[in-house]
Every structure is written in C-alpha cells, then in structure tokens.
PDB file of N, CA and C in Angstrom:
ATOM      1  N   UNK A  15       0.816  -1.193   0.000  1.00 90.00           N
ATOM      2  CA  UNK A  15       0.000   0.000   0.000  1.00 90.00           C
ATOM      3  C   UNK A  15       0.861   1.258   0.000  1.00 90.00           C
ATOM      4  N   UNK A  16       2.000   1.213   0.688  1.00 89.00           N
ATOM      5  CA  UNK A  16       2.885   2.374   0.725  1.00 89.00           C
ATOM      6  C   UNK A  16       3.376   2.689  -0.684  1.00 89.00           C
ATOM      7  N   UNK A  17       3.826   1.674  -1.404  1.00 92.00           N
ATOM      8  CA  UNK A  17       4.329   1.869  -2.758  1.00 92.00           C
ATOM      9  C   UNK A  17       3.217   2.404  -3.654  1.00 92.00           C
ATOM     10  N   UNK A  18       2.031   1.844  -3.556  1.00 93.00           N
ATOM     11  CA  UNK A  18       0.902   2.314  -4.358  1.00 93.00           C
ATOM     12  C   UNK A  18       0.599   3.782  -4.072  1.00 93.00           C
ATOM     13  N   UNK A  19       0.640   4.150  -2.811  1.00 93.00           N
ATOM     14  CA  UNK A  19       0.345   5.521  -2.417  1.00 93.00           C
ATOM     15  C   UNK A  19       1.394   6.503  -2.953  1.00 93.00           C
ATOM     16  N   UNK A  20       2.647   6.107  -2.959  1.00 93.00           N
ATOM     17  CA  UNK A  20       3.731   7.001  -3.376  1.00 93.00           C
ATOM     18  C   UNK A  20       4.003   6.992  -4.880  1.00 93.00           C
ATOM     19  N   UNK A  21       3.495   6.015  -5.596  1.00 94.00           N
ATOM     20  CA  UNK A  21       3.843   5.833  -7.013  1.00 94.00           C
ATOM     21  C   UNK A  21       3.680   7.102  -7.841  1.00 94.00           C
ATOM     22  N   UNK A  22       2.579   7.784  -7.713  1.00 92.00           N
ATOM     23  CA  UNK A  22       2.344   8.997  -8.498  1.00 92.00           C
ATOM     24  C   UNK A  22       3.353  10.082  -8.207  1.00 92.00           C
ATOM     25  N   UNK A  23       3.646  10.298  -6.948  1.00 92.00           N
ATOM     26  CA  UNK A  23       4.622  11.323  -6.559  1.00 92.00           C
ATOM     27  C   UNK A  23       6.024  10.958  -7.019  1.00 92.00           C
ATOM     28  N   UNK A  24       6.369   9.691  -6.868  1.00 93.00           N
ATOM     29  CA  UNK A  24       7.718   9.253  -7.218  1.00 93.00           C
ATOM     30  C   UNK A  24       7.946   9.299  -8.724  1.00 93.00           C
ATOM     31  N   UNK A  25       6.932   9.019  -9.507  1.00 87.00           N
ATOM     32  CA  UNK A  25       7.104   9.004 -10.966  1.00 87.00           C
ATOM     33  C   UNK A  25       7.362  10.398 -11.515  1.00 87.00           C
ATOM     34  N   UNK A  26       6.994  11.430 -10.773  1.00 83.00           N
ATOM     35  CA  UNK A  26       7.252  12.802 -11.195  1.00 83.00           C
ATOM     36  C   UNK A  26       8.716  13.189 -11.005  1.00 83.00           C
ATOM     37  N   UNK A  27       9.415  12.485 -10.118  1.00 82.00           N
ATOM     38  CA  UNK A  27      10.826  12.756  -9.853  1.00 82.00           C
ATOM     39  C   UNK A  27      11.025  13.900  -8.876  1.00 82.00           C
ATOM     40  N   UNK A  28      12.291  14.130  -8.529  1.00 81.00           N
ATOM     41  CA  UNK A  28      12.639  15.211  -7.634  1.00 81.00           C
ATOM     42  C   UNK A  28      12.240  14.987  -6.189  1.00 81.00           C
ATOM     43  N   UNK A  29      12.135  13.728  -5.783  1.00 88.00           N
ATOM     44  CA  UNK A  29      11.657  13.396  -4.447  1.00 88.00           C
ATOM     45  C   UNK A  29      12.780  12.767  -3.628  1.00 88.00           C
ATOM     46  N   UNK A  30      12.857  13.154  -2.361  1.00 88.00           N
ATOM     47  CA  UNK A  30      13.787  12.542  -1.420  1.00 88.00           C
ATOM     48  C   UNK A  30      12.961  11.675  -0.479  1.00 88.00           C
ATOM     49  N   UNK A  31      13.378  10.428  -0.309  1.00 91.00           N
ATOM     50  CA  UNK A  31      12.692   9.511   0.601  1.00 91.00           C
ATOM     51  C   UNK A  31      13.625   9.234   1.767  1.00 91.00           C
ATOM     52  N   UNK A  32      13.155   9.478   2.972  1.00 91.00           N
ATOM     53  CA  UNK A  32      13.918   9.210   4.187  1.00 91.00           C
ATOM     54  C   UNK A  32      13.223   8.068   4.899  1.00 91.00           C
ATOM     55  N   UNK A  33      13.897   6.914   4.949  1.00 90.00           N
ATOM     56  CA  UNK A  33      13.281   5.731   5.528  1.00 90.00           C
ATOM     57  C   UNK A  33      14.370   4.828   6.087  1.00 90.00           C
ATOM     58  N   UNK A  34      14.058   4.037   7.082  1.00 86.00           N
ATOM     59  CA  UNK A  34      15.036   3.163   7.728  1.00 86.00           C
ATOM     60  C   UNK A  34      14.980   1.755   7.168  1.00 86.00           C
ATOM     61  N   UNK A  35      14.951   1.654   5.887  1.00 86.00           N
ATOM     62  CA  UNK A  35      14.904   0.375   5.194  1.00 86.00           C
ATOM     63  C   UNK A  35      14.628   0.653   3.729  1.00 86.00           C
ATOM     64  N   UNK A  36      14.754  -0.366   2.910  1.00 85.00           N
ATOM     65  CA  UNK A  36      14.553  -0.091   1.485  1.00 85.00           C
ATOM     66  C   UNK A  36      14.083  -1.296   0.698  1.00 85.00           C
ATOM     67  N   UNK A  37      13.919  -2.414   1.314  1.00 81.00           N
ATOM     68  CA  UNK A  37      13.705  -3.641   0.565  1.00 81.00           C
ATOM     69  C   UNK A  37      12.394  -3.706  -0.202  1.00 81.00           C
ATOM     70  N   UNK A  38      11.444  -2.788   0.042  1.00 86.00           N
ATOM     71  CA  UNK A  38      10.204  -2.866  -0.716  1.00 86.00           C
ATOM     72  C   UNK A  38      10.000  -1.707  -1.691  1.00 86.00           C
ATOM     73  N   UNK A  39      10.935  -0.752  -1.727  1.00 94.00           N
ATOM     74  CA  UNK A  39      10.837   0.336  -2.693  1.00 94.00           C
ATOM     75  C   UNK A  39      11.436  -0.108  -4.026  1.00 94.00           C
ATOM     76  N   UNK A  40      10.764   0.156  -5.143  1.00 94.00           N
ATOM     77  CA  UNK A  40      11.298  -0.255  -6.443  1.00 94.00           C
ATOM     78  C   UNK A  40      12.553   0.539  -6.827  1.00 94.00           C
ATOM     79  N   UNK A  41      13.492  -0.134  -7.433  1.00 93.00           N
ATOM     80  CA  UNK A  41      14.742   0.516  -7.832  1.00 93.00           C
ATOM     81  C   UNK A  41      14.498   1.659  -8.808  1.00 93.00           C
ATOM     82  N   UNK A  42      13.483   1.560  -9.649  1.00 93.00           N
ATOM     83  CA  UNK A  42      13.230   2.586 -10.666  1.00 93.00           C
ATOM     84  C   UNK A  42      12.991   3.970 -10.056  1.00 93.00           C
ATOM     85  N   UNK A  43      12.677   4.020  -8.775  1.00 94.00           N
ATOM     86  CA  UNK A  43      12.424   5.301  -8.126  1.00 94.00           C
ATOM     87  C   UNK A  43      13.686   6.095  -7.830  1.00 94.00           C
ATOM     88  N   UNK A  44      14.847   5.438  -7.790  1.00 93.00           N
ATOM     89  CA  UNK A  44      16.021   6.095  -7.220  1.00 93.00           C
ATOM     90  C   UNK A  44      17.204   6.175  -8.183  1.00 93.00           C
ATOM     91  N   UNK A  45      17.859   7.316  -8.142  1.00 90.00           N
ATOM     92  CA  UNK A  45      19.109   7.502  -8.868  1.00 90.00           C
ATOM     93  C   UNK A  45      20.300   7.316  -7.931  1.00 90.00           C
ATOM     94  N   UNK A  46      20.058   7.516  -6.650  1.00 92.00           N
ATOM     95  CA  UNK A  46      21.099   7.336  -5.639  1.00 92.00           C
ATOM     96  C   UNK A  46      20.424   6.890  -4.330  1.00 92.00           C
ATOM     97  N   UNK A  47      21.117   6.015  -3.600  1.00 94.00           N
ATOM     98  CA  UNK A  47      20.661   5.557  -2.295  1.00 94.00           C
ATOM     99  C   UNK A  47      21.782   5.861  -1.308  1.00 94.00           C
ATOM    100  N   UNK A  48      21.476   6.614  -0.281  1.00 94.00           N
ATOM    101  CA  UNK A  48      22.472   7.011   0.712  1.00 94.00           C
ATOM    102  C   UNK A  48      22.186   6.307   2.027  1.00 94.00           C
ATOM    103  N   UNK A  49      23.202   5.660   2.559  1.00 96.00           N
ATOM    104  CA  UNK A  49      23.095   4.994   3.856  1.00 96.00           C
ATOM    105  C   UNK A  49      23.989   5.761   4.819  1.00 96.00           C
ATOM    106  N   UNK A  50      23.377   6.375   5.817  1.00 96.00           N
ATOM    107  CA  UNK A  50      24.143   7.116   6.819  1.00 96.00           C
ATOM    108  C   UNK A  50      24.702   6.135   7.836  1.00 96.00           C
ATOM    109  N   UNK A  51      25.985   6.288   8.149  1.00 97.00           N
ATOM    110  CA  UNK A  51      26.665   5.390   9.079  1.00 97.00           C
ATOM    111  C   UNK A  51      27.180   6.186  10.269  1.00 97.00           C
ATOM    112  N   UNK A  52      27.241   5.531  11.409  1.00 97.00           N
ATOM    113  CA  UNK A  52      27.736   6.195  12.617  1.00 97.00           C
ATOM    114  C   UNK A  52      28.636   5.251  13.394  1.00 97.00           C
ATOM    115  N   UNK A  53      29.656   5.826  13.998  1.00 96.00           N
ATOM    116  CA  UNK A  53      30.518   5.094  14.915  1.00 96.00           C
ATOM    117  C   UNK A  53      29.652   4.606  16.074  1.00 96.00           C
ATOM    118  N   UNK A  54      29.856   3.364  16.485  1.00 94.00           N
ATOM    119  CA  UNK A  54      28.966   2.762  17.491  1.00 94.00           C
ATOM    120  C   UNK A  54      28.949   3.492  18.828  1.00 94.00           C
ATOM    121  N   UNK A  55      30.089   3.987  19.274  1.00 93.00           N
ATOM    122  CA  UNK A  55      30.088   4.687  20.560  1.00 93.00           C
ATOM    123  C   UNK A  55      29.281   5.978  20.462  1.00 93.00           C
ATOM    124  N   UNK A  56      29.410   6.684  19.368  1.00 96.00           N
ATOM    125  CA  UNK A  56      28.615   7.907  19.175  1.00 96.00           C
ATOM    126  C   UNK A  56      27.140   7.565  18.993  1.00 96.00           C
ATOM    127  N   UNK A  57      26.888   6.519  18.233  1.00 96.00           N
ATOM    128  CA  UNK A  57      25.508   6.116  18.006  1.00 96.00           C
ATOM    129  C   UNK A  57      24.848   5.716  19.326  1.00 96.00           C
ATOM    130  N   UNK A  58      25.565   4.972  20.140  1.00 96.00           N
ATOM    131  CA  UNK A  58      25.038   4.540  21.431  1.00 96.00           C
ATOM    132  C   UNK A  58      24.617   5.761  22.265  1.00 96.00           C
ATOM    133  N   UNK A  59      25.518   6.735  22.363  1.00 96.00           N
ATOM    134  CA  UNK A  59      25.208   7.946  23.134  1.00 96.00           C
ATOM    135  C   UNK A  59      24.036   8.708  22.523  1.00 96.00           C
ATOM    136  N   UNK A  60      24.007   8.794  21.194  1.00 95.00           N
ATOM    137  CA  UNK A  60      22.934   9.501  20.499  1.00 95.00           C
ATOM    138  C   UNK A  60      21.575   8.852  20.782  1.00 95.00           C
ATOM    139  N   UNK A  61      21.536   7.534  20.691  1.00 97.00           N
ATOM    140  CA  UNK A  61      20.277   6.830  20.917  1.00 97.00           C
ATOM    141  C   UNK A  61      19.844   6.895  22.373  1.00 97.00           C
ATOM    142  N   UNK A  62      20.805   6.786  23.287  1.00 97.00           N
ATOM    143  CA  UNK A  62      20.478   6.906  24.716  1.00 97.00           C
ATOM    144  C   UNK A  62      19.886   8.275  25.012  1.00 97.00           C
ATOM    145  N   UNK A  63      20.458   9.312  24.415  1.00 97.00           N
ATOM    146  CA  UNK A  63      19.941  10.662  24.662  1.00 97.00           C
ATOM    147  C   UNK A  63      18.528  10.840  24.111  1.00 97.00           C
ATOM    148  N   UNK A  64      18.144   9.999  23.164  1.00 96.00           N
ATOM    149  CA  UNK A  64      16.779  10.027  22.612  1.00 96.00           C
ATOM    150  C   UNK A  64      15.827   9.123  23.396  1.00 96.00           C
ATOM    151  N   UNK A  65      16.335   8.508  24.452  1.00 97.00           N
ATOM    152  CA  UNK A  65      15.495   7.684  25.302  1.00 97.00           C
ATOM    153  C   UNK A  65      15.438   6.214  24.917  1.00 97.00           C
ATOM    154  N   UNK A  66      16.286   5.771  23.998  1.00 97.00           N
ATOM    155  CA  UNK A  66      16.309   4.354  23.624  1.00 97.00           C
ATOM    156  C   UNK A  66      16.942   3.561  24.763  1.00 97.00           C
ATOM    157  N   UNK A  67      16.329   2.444  25.115  1.00 97.00           N
ATOM    158  CA  UNK A  67      16.864   1.570  26.154  1.00 97.00           C
ATOM    159  C   UNK A  67      16.630   0.118  25.757  1.00 97.00           C
ATOM    160  N   UNK A  68      17.252  -0.776  26.502  1.00 97.00           N
ATOM    161  CA  UNK A  68      16.997  -2.206  26.370  1.00 97.00           C
ATOM    162  C   UNK A  68      17.134  -2.739  24.960  1.00 97.00           C
ATOM    163  N   UNK A  69      16.159  -3.523  24.557  1.00 97.00           N
ATOM    164  CA  UNK A  69      16.207  -4.218  23.273  1.00 97.00           C
ATOM    165  C   UNK A  69      16.246  -3.251  22.097  1.00 97.00           C
ATOM    166  N   UNK A  70      15.501  -2.159  22.177  1.00 96.00           N
ATOM    167  CA  UNK A  70      15.493  -1.194  21.071  1.00 96.00           C
ATOM    168  C   UNK A  70      16.888  -0.612  20.863  1.00 96.00           C
ATOM    169  N   UNK A  71      17.563  -0.275  21.932  1.00 97.00           N
ATOM    170  CA  UNK A  71      18.922   0.247  21.850  1.00 97.00           C
ATOM    171  C   UNK A  71      19.862  -0.824  21.311  1.00 97.00           C
ATOM    172  N   UNK A  72      19.771  -2.004  21.845  1.00 97.00           N
ATOM    173  CA  UNK A  72      20.624  -3.116  21.407  1.00 97.00           C
ATOM    174  C   UNK A  72      20.406  -3.438  19.932  1.00 97.00           C
ATOM    175  N   UNK A  73      19.156  -3.499  19.498  1.00 97.00           N
ATOM    176  CA  UNK A  73      18.851  -3.817  18.097  1.00 97.00           C
ATOM    177  C   UNK A  73      19.433  -2.777  17.144  1.00 97.00           C
ATOM    178  N   UNK A  74      19.340  -1.506  17.516  1.00 96.00           N
ATOM    179  CA  UNK A  74      19.879  -0.450  16.664  1.00 96.00           C
ATOM    180  C   UNK A  74      21.399  -0.502  16.579  1.00 96.00           C
ATOM    181  N   UNK A  75      22.051  -0.775  17.690  1.00 97.00           N
ATOM    182  CA  UNK A  75      23.515  -0.876  17.692  1.00 97.00           C
ATOM    183  C   UNK A  75      23.955  -2.086  16.875  1.00 97.00           C
ATOM    184  N   UNK A  76      23.287  -3.220  17.062  1.00 97.00           N
ATOM    185  CA  UNK A  76      23.632  -4.417  16.287  1.00 97.00           C
ATOM    186  C   UNK A  76      23.409  -4.192  14.794  1.00 97.00           C
ATOM    187  N   UNK A  77      22.359  -3.489  14.452  1.00 96.00           N
ATOM    188  CA  UNK A  77      22.072  -3.177  13.052  1.00 96.00           C
ATOM    189  C   UNK A  77      23.242  -2.403  12.443  1.00 96.00           C
ATOM    190  N   UNK A  78      23.797  -1.472  13.183  1.00 96.00           N
ATOM    191  CA  UNK A  78      24.942  -0.702  12.687  1.00 96.00           C
ATOM    192  C   UNK A  78      26.198  -1.571  12.625  1.00 96.00           C
ATOM    193  N   UNK A  79      26.448  -2.365  13.652  1.00 96.00           N
ATOM    194  CA  UNK A  79      27.630  -3.238  13.678  1.00 96.00           C
ATOM    195  C   UNK A  79      27.634  -4.180  12.483  1.00 96.00           C
ATOM    196  N   UNK A  80      26.494  -4.782  12.196  1.00 96.00           N
ATOM    197  CA  UNK A  80      26.409  -5.768  11.117  1.00 96.00           C
ATOM    198  C   UNK A  80      26.101  -5.152   9.752  1.00 96.00           C
ATOM    199  N   UNK A  81      26.076  -3.822   9.677  1.00 96.00           N
ATOM    200  CA  UNK A  81      25.835  -3.096   8.428  1.00 96.00           C
ATOM    201  C   UNK A  81      24.527  -3.533   7.760  1.00 96.00           C
ATOM    202  N   UNK A  82      23.532  -3.793   8.563  1.00 96.00           N
ATOM    203  CA  UNK A  82      22.277  -4.350   8.069  1.00 96.00           C
ATOM    204  C   UNK A  82      21.632  -3.486   6.990  1.00 96.00           C
ATOM    205  N   UNK A  83      21.526  -2.189   7.224  1.00 95.00           N
ATOM    206  CA  UNK A  83      20.871  -1.331   6.231  1.00 95.00           C
ATOM    207  C   UNK A  83      21.693  -1.191   4.960  1.00 95.00           C
ATOM    208  N   UNK A  84      23.010  -1.135   5.099  1.00 96.00           N
ATOM    209  CA  UNK A  84      23.853  -1.077   3.908  1.00 96.00           C
ATOM    210  C   UNK A  84      23.707  -2.357   3.090  1.00 96.00           C
ATOM    211  N   UNK A  85      23.765  -3.500   3.756  1.00 96.00           N
ATOM    212  CA  UNK A  85      23.619  -4.789   3.057  1.00 96.00           C
ATOM    213  C   UNK A  85      22.258  -4.883   2.375  1.00 96.00           C
ATOM    214  N   UNK A  86      21.220  -4.437   3.057  1.00 95.00           N
ATOM    215  CA  UNK A  86      19.878  -4.451   2.470  1.00 95.00           C
ATOM    216  C   UNK A  86      19.836  -3.573   1.217  1.00 95.00           C
ATOM    217  N   UNK A  87      20.467  -2.412   1.289  1.00 96.00           N
ATOM    218  CA  UNK A  87      20.480  -1.505   0.138  1.00 96.00           C
ATOM    219  C   UNK A  87      21.231  -2.120  -1.044  1.00 96.00           C
ATOM    220  N   UNK A  88      22.370  -2.736  -0.774  1.00 96.00           N
ATOM    221  CA  UNK A  88      23.168  -3.357  -1.844  1.00 96.00           C
ATOM    222  C   UNK A  88      22.415  -4.535  -2.467  1.00 96.00           C
ATOM    223  N   UNK A  89      21.665  -5.258  -1.662  1.00 95.00           N
ATOM    224  CA  UNK A  89      20.886  -6.368  -2.195  1.00 95.00           C
ATOM    225  C   UNK A  89      19.645  -5.892  -2.956  1.00 95.00           C
ATOM    226  N   UNK A  90      19.139  -4.721  -2.612  1.00 95.00           N
ATOM    227  CA  UNK A  90      17.898  -4.226  -3.207  1.00 95.00           C
ATOM    228  C   UNK A  90      18.120  -3.391  -4.466  1.00 95.00           C
ATOM    229  N   UNK A  91      19.302  -2.772  -4.587  1.00 96.00           N
ATOM    230  CA  UNK A  91      19.572  -1.849  -5.695  1.00 96.00           C
ATOM    231  C   UNK A  91      20.942  -2.131  -6.296  1.00 96.00           C
ATOM    232  N   UNK A  92      21.175  -1.564  -7.479  1.00 96.00           N
ATOM    233  CA  UNK A  92      22.498  -1.704  -8.101  1.00 96.00           C
ATOM    234  C   UNK A  92      23.548  -1.108  -7.160  1.00 96.00           C
ATOM    235  N   UNK A  93      24.618  -1.835  -6.979  1.00 94.00           N
ATOM    236  CA  UNK A  93      25.646  -1.408  -6.024  1.00 94.00           C
ATOM    237  C   UNK A  93      26.201  -0.019  -6.349  1.00 94.00           C
ATOM    238  N   UNK A  94      26.273   0.312  -7.635  1.00 95.00           N
ATOM    239  CA  UNK A  94      26.872   1.602  -8.010  1.00 95.00           C
ATOM    240  C   UNK A  94      26.018   2.809  -7.609  1.00 95.00           C
ATOM    241  N   UNK A  95      24.759   2.617  -7.242  1.00 95.00           N
ATOM    242  CA  UNK A  95      23.959   3.760  -6.790  1.00 95.00           C
ATOM    243  C   UNK A  95      23.887   3.846  -5.272  1.00 95.00           C
ATOM    244  N   UNK A  96      24.448   2.874  -4.568  1.00 96.00           N
ATOM    245  CA  UNK A  96      24.400   2.848  -3.099  1.00 96.00           C
ATOM    246  C   UNK A  96      25.701   3.435  -2.544  1.00 96.00           C
ATOM    247  N   UNK A  97      25.556   4.433  -1.673  1.00 96.00           N
ATOM    248  CA  UNK A  97      26.722   5.103  -1.086  1.00 96.00           C
ATOM    249  C   UNK A  97      26.547   5.200   0.427  1.00 96.00           C
ATOM    250  N   UNK A  98      27.646   5.031   1.139  1.00 97.00           N
ATOM    251  CA  UNK A  98      27.653   5.191   2.588  1.00 97.00           C
ATOM    252  C   UNK A  98      28.237   6.561   2.918  1.00 97.00           C
ATOM    253  N   UNK A  99      27.616   7.246   3.855  1.00 97.00           N
ATOM    254  CA  UNK A  99      28.110   8.546   4.292  1.00 97.00           C
ATOM    255  C   UNK A  99      28.248   8.529   5.814  1.00 97.00           C
ATOM    256  N   UNK A 100      29.370   9.036   6.342  1.00 97.00           N
ATOM    257  CA  UNK A 100      29.521   9.093   7.795  1.00 97.00           C
ATOM    258  C   UNK A 100      28.571  10.126   8.392  1.00 97.00           C
ATOM    259  N   UNK A 101      28.035   9.804   9.543  1.00 96.00           N
ATOM    260  CA  UNK A 101      27.089  10.701  10.204  1.00 96.00           C
ATOM    261  C   UNK A 101      27.394  10.754  11.695  1.00 96.00           C
ATOM    262  N   UNK A 102      28.604  11.200  12.005  1.00 97.00           N
ATOM    263  CA  UNK A 102      29.051  11.235  13.394  1.00 97.00           C
ATOM    264  C   UNK A 102      29.033  12.627  14.015  1.00 97.00           C
ATOM    265  N   UNK A 103      29.370  13.627  13.233  1.00 96.00           N
ATOM    266  CA  UNK A 103      29.565  14.974  13.770  1.00 96.00           C
ATOM    267  C   UNK A 103      28.775  15.996  12.950  1.00 96.00           C
ATOM    268  N   UNK A 104      28.608  17.178  13.491  1.00 96.00           N
ATOM    269  CA  UNK A 104      27.978  18.240  12.686  1.00 96.00           C
ATOM    270  C   UNK A 104      28.764  18.518  11.393  1.00 96.00           C
ATOM    271  N   UNK A 105      30.090  18.371  11.449  1.00 98.00           N
ATOM    272  CA  UNK A 105      30.898  18.573  10.245  1.00 98.00           C
ATOM    273  C   UNK A 105      30.590  17.509   9.194  1.00 98.00           C
ATOM    274  N   UNK A 106      30.372  16.268   9.638  1.00 98.00           N
ATOM    275  CA  UNK A 106      29.967  15.205   8.709  1.00 98.00           C
ATOM    276  C   UNK A 106      28.656  15.575   8.025  1.00 98.00           C
ATOM    277  N   UNK A 107      27.722  16.083   8.798  1.00 96.00           N
ATOM    278  CA  UNK A 107      26.429  16.453   8.234  1.00 96.00           C
ATOM    279  C   UNK A 107      26.589  17.544   7.183  1.00 96.00           C
ATOM    280  N   UNK A 108      27.434  18.517   7.453  1.00 98.00           N
ATOM    281  CA  UNK A 108      27.689  19.583   6.473  1.00 98.00           C
ATOM    282  C   UNK A 108      28.314  19.022   5.201  1.00 98.00           C
ATOM    283  N   UNK A 109      29.306  18.146   5.364  1.00 97.00           N
ATOM    284  CA  UNK A 109      29.933  17.522   4.186  1.00 97.00           C
ATOM    285  C   UNK A 109      28.922  16.694   3.404  1.00 97.00           C
ATOM    286  N   UNK A 110      28.068  15.975   4.119  1.00 97.00           N
ATOM    287  CA  UNK A 110      27.045  15.172   3.450  1.00 97.00           C
ATOM    288  C   UNK A 110      26.095  16.053   2.645  1.00 97.00           C
ATOM    289  N   UNK A 111      25.675  17.159   3.242  1.00 96.00           N
ATOM    290  CA  UNK A 111      24.806  18.079   2.512  1.00 96.00           C
ATOM    291  C   UNK A 111      25.492  18.617   1.260  1.00 96.00           C
ATOM    292  N   UNK A 112      26.754  18.977   1.393  1.00 96.00           N
ATOM    293  CA  UNK A 112      27.510  19.454   0.233  1.00 96.00           C
ATOM    294  C   UNK A 112      27.588  18.386  -0.846  1.00 96.00           C
ATOM    295  N   UNK A 113      27.872  17.146  -0.444  1.00 94.00           N
ATOM    296  CA  UNK A 113      27.978  16.039  -1.398  1.00 94.00           C
ATOM    297  C   UNK A 113      26.645  15.786  -2.085  1.00 94.00           C
ATOM    298  N   UNK A 114      25.581  15.802  -1.316  1.00 92.00           N
ATOM    299  CA  UNK A 114      24.249  15.574  -1.883  1.00 92.00           C
ATOM    300  C   UNK A 114      23.896  16.683  -2.871  1.00 92.00           C
ATOM    301  N   UNK A 115      24.191  17.917  -2.517  1.00 93.00           N
ATOM    302  CA  UNK A 115      23.916  19.027  -3.436  1.00 93.00           C
ATOM    303  C   UNK A 115      24.727  18.879  -4.722  1.00 93.00           C
ATOM    304  N   UNK A 116      25.971  18.427  -4.627  1.00 93.00           N
ATOM    305  CA  UNK A 116      26.781  18.197  -5.828  1.00 93.00           C
ATOM    306  C   UNK A 116      26.160  17.114  -6.697  1.00 93.00           C
ATOM    307  N   UNK A 117      25.693  16.021  -6.074  1.00 89.00           N
ATOM    308  CA  UNK A 117      25.047  14.953  -6.839  1.00 89.00           C
ATOM    309  C   UNK A 117      23.794  15.468  -7.544  1.00 89.00           C
ATOM    310  N   UNK A 118      22.997  16.253  -6.819  1.00 87.00           N
ATOM    311  CA  UNK A 118      21.761  16.792  -7.409  1.00 87.00           C
ATOM    312  C   UNK A 118      22.090  17.695  -8.590  1.00 87.00           C
ATOM    313  N   UNK A 119      23.053  18.588  -8.405  1.00 92.00           N
ATOM    314  CA  UNK A 119      23.434  19.500  -9.489  1.00 92.00           C
ATOM    315  C   UNK A 119      23.942  18.727 -10.705  1.00 92.00           C
ATOM    316  N   UNK A 120      24.759  17.706 -10.480  1.00 90.00           N
ATOM    317  CA  UNK A 120      25.274  16.907 -11.592  1.00 90.00           C
ATOM    318  C   UNK A 120      24.159  16.159 -12.284  1.00 90.00           C
ATOM    319  N   UNK A 121      23.232  15.606 -11.498  1.00 85.00           N
ATOM    320  CA  UNK A 121      22.115  14.872 -12.087  1.00 85.00           C
ATOM    321  C   UNK A 121      21.273  15.808 -12.951  1.00 85.00           C
ATOM    322  N   UNK A 122      21.048  17.034 -12.459  1.00 86.00           N
ATOM    323  CA  UNK A 122      20.254  17.988 -13.223  1.00 86.00           C
ATOM    324  C   UNK A 122      20.959  18.355 -14.539  1.00 86.00           C
ATOM    325  N   UNK A 123      22.255  18.525 -14.502  1.00 92.00           N
ATOM    326  CA  UNK A 123      23.010  18.813 -15.726  1.00 92.00           C
ATOM    327  C   UNK A 123      22.912  17.648 -16.706  1.00 92.00           C
ATOM    328  N   UNK A 124      23.037  16.448 -16.189  1.00 90.00           N
ATOM    329  CA  UNK A 124      23.034  15.256 -17.041  1.00 90.00           C
ATOM    330  C   UNK A 124      21.656  14.915 -17.592  1.00 90.00           C
ATOM    331  N   UNK A 125      20.583  15.366 -16.941  1.00 82.00           N
ATOM    332  CA  UNK A 125      19.232  14.936 -17.294  1.00 82.00           C
ATOM    333  C   UNK A 125      18.299  16.048 -17.759  1.00 82.00           C
ATOM    334  N   UNK A 126      18.803  17.219 -17.928  1.00 77.00           N
ATOM    335  CA  UNK A 126      17.941  18.323 -18.401  1.00 77.00           C
ATOM    336  C   UNK A 126      18.453  18.910 -19.670  1.00 77.00           C
TER     337      UNK A 126
END
C-alpha cells in the first residue's frame, strides 16, 4: 500500500525519501541511495539521549555493527547507486549536505 500511495509522486521525480529500510521500494524510483553510518560509541550515546533503552537500543547498535541497512540496500539496488556517508559529527552532516547538493546538481546537468 505504501508503494501504491507514493507511485504517483515518485514518478514525477525530484523526491527525497527518508526511511530506515529499502527492501520494498522499487529501484526505478532512485538515482542514488544514501546509507548514513555512525561510529557505534557515538551512536550509542545519540540513541540513549533520545530515550532508547533495552532491546530497542541493542537492536539499533547491532544493526549498525552488522551493516544491516547497507547490506539491504546493496541487495535491493544496483551497487553503483548505493553510497555510505559518515554521520558522526555536525561537520559530517555539512559535508554530506555538500555532497548531496553536488550529486543533485550533476544529475540535473546530465538529465535536463
């Protein structure tokens, strides 16, 4: 139902999807897939500060350790469109934004 609901919007292009998984989104929707990665000690502190405890905290840390979302993305889409970006510090976030803007600008040049 999610895919059916989004199909019209996605077919128009120019859409960013922020989701913690990807195995049910069709590859045709995406030109690039970004997987944000975090150092486990920083991630642990970040999640604790958000109130994560017990199994939820453990599951999220294990997911990062085992690269679960990255592996899911590589299995779901062509490897050449899947990229990992560090997400540890405010500086990482700034660099990621710069990189994403460069990708968007290049895509627009190549496709318009």
